[in-house]
mmCIF file of C-alpha atoms in Angstrom:
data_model
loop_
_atom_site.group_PDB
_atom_site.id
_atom_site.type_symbol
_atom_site.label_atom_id
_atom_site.label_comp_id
_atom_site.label_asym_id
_atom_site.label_seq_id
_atom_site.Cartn_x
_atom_site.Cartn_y
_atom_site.Cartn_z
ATOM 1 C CA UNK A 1 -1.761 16.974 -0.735
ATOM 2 C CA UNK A 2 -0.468 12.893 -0.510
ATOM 3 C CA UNK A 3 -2.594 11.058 2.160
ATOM 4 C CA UNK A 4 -0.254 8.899 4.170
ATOM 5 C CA UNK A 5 -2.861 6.256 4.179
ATOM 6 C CA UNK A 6 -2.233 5.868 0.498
ATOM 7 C CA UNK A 7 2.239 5.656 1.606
ATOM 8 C CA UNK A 8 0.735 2.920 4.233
ATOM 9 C CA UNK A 9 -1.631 1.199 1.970
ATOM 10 C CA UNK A 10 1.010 0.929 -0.401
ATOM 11 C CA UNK A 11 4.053 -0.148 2.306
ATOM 12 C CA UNK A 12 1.566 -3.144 3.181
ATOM 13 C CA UNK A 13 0.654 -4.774 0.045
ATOM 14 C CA UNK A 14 4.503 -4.495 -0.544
ATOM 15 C CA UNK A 15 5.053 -6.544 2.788
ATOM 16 C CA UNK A 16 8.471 -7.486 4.021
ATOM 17 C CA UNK A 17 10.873 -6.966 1.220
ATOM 18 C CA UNK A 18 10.023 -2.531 1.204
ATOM 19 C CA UNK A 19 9.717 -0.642 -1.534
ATOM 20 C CA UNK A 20 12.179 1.996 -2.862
ATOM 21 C CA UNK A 21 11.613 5.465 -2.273
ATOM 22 C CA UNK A 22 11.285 6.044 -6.003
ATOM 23 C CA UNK A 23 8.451 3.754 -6.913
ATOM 24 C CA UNK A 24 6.594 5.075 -3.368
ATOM 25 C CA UNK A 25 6.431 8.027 -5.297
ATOM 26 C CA UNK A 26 5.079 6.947 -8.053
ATOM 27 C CA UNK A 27 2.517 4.722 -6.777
ATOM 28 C CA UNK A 28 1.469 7.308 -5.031
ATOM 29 C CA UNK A 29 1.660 10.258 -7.729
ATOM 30 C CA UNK A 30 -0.879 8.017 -10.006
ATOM 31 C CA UNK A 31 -2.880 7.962 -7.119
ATOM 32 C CA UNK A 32 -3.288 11.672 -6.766
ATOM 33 C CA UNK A 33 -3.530 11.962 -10.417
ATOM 34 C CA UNK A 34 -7.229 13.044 -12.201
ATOM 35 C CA UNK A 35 -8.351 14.524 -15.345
ATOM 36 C CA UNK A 36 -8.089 17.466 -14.220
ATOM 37 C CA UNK A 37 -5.192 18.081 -12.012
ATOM 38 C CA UNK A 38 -1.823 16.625 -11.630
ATOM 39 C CA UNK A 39 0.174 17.385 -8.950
ATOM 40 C CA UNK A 40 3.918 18.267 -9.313
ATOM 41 C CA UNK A 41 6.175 15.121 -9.129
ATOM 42 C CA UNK A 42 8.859 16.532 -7.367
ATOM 43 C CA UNK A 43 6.562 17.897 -4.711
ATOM 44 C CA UNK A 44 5.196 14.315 -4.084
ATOM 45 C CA UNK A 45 8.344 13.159 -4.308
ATOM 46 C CA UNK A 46 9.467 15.285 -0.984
ATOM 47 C CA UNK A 47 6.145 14.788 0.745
ATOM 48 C CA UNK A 48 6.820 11.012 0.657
ATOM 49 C CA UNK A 49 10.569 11.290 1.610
ATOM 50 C CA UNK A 50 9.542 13.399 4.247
ATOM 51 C CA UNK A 51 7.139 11.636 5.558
ATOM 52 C CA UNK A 52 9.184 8.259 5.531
ATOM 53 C CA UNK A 53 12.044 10.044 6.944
ATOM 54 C CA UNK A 54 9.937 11.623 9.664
ATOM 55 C CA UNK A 55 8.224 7.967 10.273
ATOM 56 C CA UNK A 56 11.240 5.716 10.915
ATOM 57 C CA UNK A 57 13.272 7.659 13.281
ATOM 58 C CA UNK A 58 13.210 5.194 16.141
ATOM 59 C CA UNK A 59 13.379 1.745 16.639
ATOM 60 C CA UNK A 60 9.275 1.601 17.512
ATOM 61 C CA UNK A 61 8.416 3.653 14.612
ATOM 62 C CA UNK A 62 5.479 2.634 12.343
ATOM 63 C CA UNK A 63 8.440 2.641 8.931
ATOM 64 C CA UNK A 64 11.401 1.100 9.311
ATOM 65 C CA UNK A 65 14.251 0.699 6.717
ATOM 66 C CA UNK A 66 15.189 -2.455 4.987
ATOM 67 C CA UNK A 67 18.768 -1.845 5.584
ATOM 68 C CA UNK A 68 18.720 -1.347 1.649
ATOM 69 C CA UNK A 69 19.383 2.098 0.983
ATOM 70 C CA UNK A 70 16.165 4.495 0.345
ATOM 71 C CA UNK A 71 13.758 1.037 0.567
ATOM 72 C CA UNK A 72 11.497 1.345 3.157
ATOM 73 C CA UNK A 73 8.509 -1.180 4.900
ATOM 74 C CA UNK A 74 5.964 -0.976 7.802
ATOM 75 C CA UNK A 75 7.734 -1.804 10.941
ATOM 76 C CA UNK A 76 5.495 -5.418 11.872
ATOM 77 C CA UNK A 77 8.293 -6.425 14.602
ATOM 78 C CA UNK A 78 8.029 -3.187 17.119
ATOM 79 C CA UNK A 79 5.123 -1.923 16.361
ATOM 80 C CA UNK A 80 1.872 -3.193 16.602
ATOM 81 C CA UNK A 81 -0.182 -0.244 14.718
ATOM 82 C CA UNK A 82 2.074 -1.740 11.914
ATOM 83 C CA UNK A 83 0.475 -5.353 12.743
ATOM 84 C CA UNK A 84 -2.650 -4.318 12.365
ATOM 85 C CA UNK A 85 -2.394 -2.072 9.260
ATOM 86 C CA UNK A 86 -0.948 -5.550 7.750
ATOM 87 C CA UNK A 87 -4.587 -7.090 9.239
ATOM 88 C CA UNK A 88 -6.613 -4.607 8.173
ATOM 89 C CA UNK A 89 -5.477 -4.277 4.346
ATOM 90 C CA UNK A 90 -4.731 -7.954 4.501
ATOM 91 C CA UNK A 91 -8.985 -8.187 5.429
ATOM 92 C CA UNK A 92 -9.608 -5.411 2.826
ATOM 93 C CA UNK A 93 -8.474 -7.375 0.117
ATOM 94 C CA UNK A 94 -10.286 -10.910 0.891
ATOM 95 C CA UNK A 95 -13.653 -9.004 0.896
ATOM 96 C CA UNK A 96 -13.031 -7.420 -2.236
ATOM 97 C CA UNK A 97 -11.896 -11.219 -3.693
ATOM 98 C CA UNK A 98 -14.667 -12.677 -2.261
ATOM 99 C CA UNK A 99 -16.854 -10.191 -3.839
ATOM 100 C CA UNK A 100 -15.576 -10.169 -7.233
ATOM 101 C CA UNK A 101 -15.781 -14.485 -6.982
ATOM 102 C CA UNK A 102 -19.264 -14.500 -7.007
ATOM 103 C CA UNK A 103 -21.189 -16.136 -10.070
ATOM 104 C CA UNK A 104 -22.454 -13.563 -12.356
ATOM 105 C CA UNK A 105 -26.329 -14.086 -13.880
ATOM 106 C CA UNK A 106 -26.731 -13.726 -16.990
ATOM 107 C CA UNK A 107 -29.995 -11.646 -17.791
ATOM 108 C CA UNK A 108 -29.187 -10.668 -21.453
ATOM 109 C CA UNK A 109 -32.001 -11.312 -23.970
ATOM 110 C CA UNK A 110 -31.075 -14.377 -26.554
ATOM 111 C CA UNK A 111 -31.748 -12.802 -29.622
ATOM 112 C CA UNK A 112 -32.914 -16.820 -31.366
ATOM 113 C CA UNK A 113 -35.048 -17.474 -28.595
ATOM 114 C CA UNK A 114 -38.153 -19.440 -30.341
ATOM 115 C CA UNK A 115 -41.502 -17.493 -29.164
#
């Protein structure tokens, strides 16, 4: 059900200080959340522990732990898929920025325009 490019987009734009396992969840449960369905919190809450757990087993994994208890962050020292996740969103977001900079033309119709 949980993507775990949603748990990576999420670990990245959090950067080096982690984020607990608690508010992964709920990032992520508003993410899976529509009109029409809403998954089970406690389900997403085990998918995303599991996944983290499974994740950050080794030293070279793409998680690692903060040494915090239950906070978590991409692993950007051993790993370089976690380097260029970091690149990647880091890219994502300065096209979207640059996009939403851009002047806006006004084309609405002045309504005491003298004809």
């Amino acid at each position: 059900m949980i993507n775990e490019q949603q748990i990576l987009h999420i670990l990245s734009e959090v950067g080096e200080r982690g984020i607990s396992v608690s508010m992964l969840t709920k990032h992520v449960y508003n993410l899976n959340c529509t009109l029409f369905s809403q998954p089970d919190v406690q389900d997403v809450h085990r998918q995303v522990q599991q996944y983290l757990l499974k994740n950050s087993k080794s030293p070279q994994s793409l998680i690692e732990s903060t040494g915090r208890r239950g906070y978590y962050r991409l692993n950007t020292q051993n790993n370089a898929d976690a380097r260029q996740l970091m690149l990647e969103f880091q890219e994502e977001v300065l096209e979207e920025e640059t996009e939403s900079e851009k002047p806006q033309v006004d084309l609405s119709l002045s309504l005491f325009d003298d004809f």
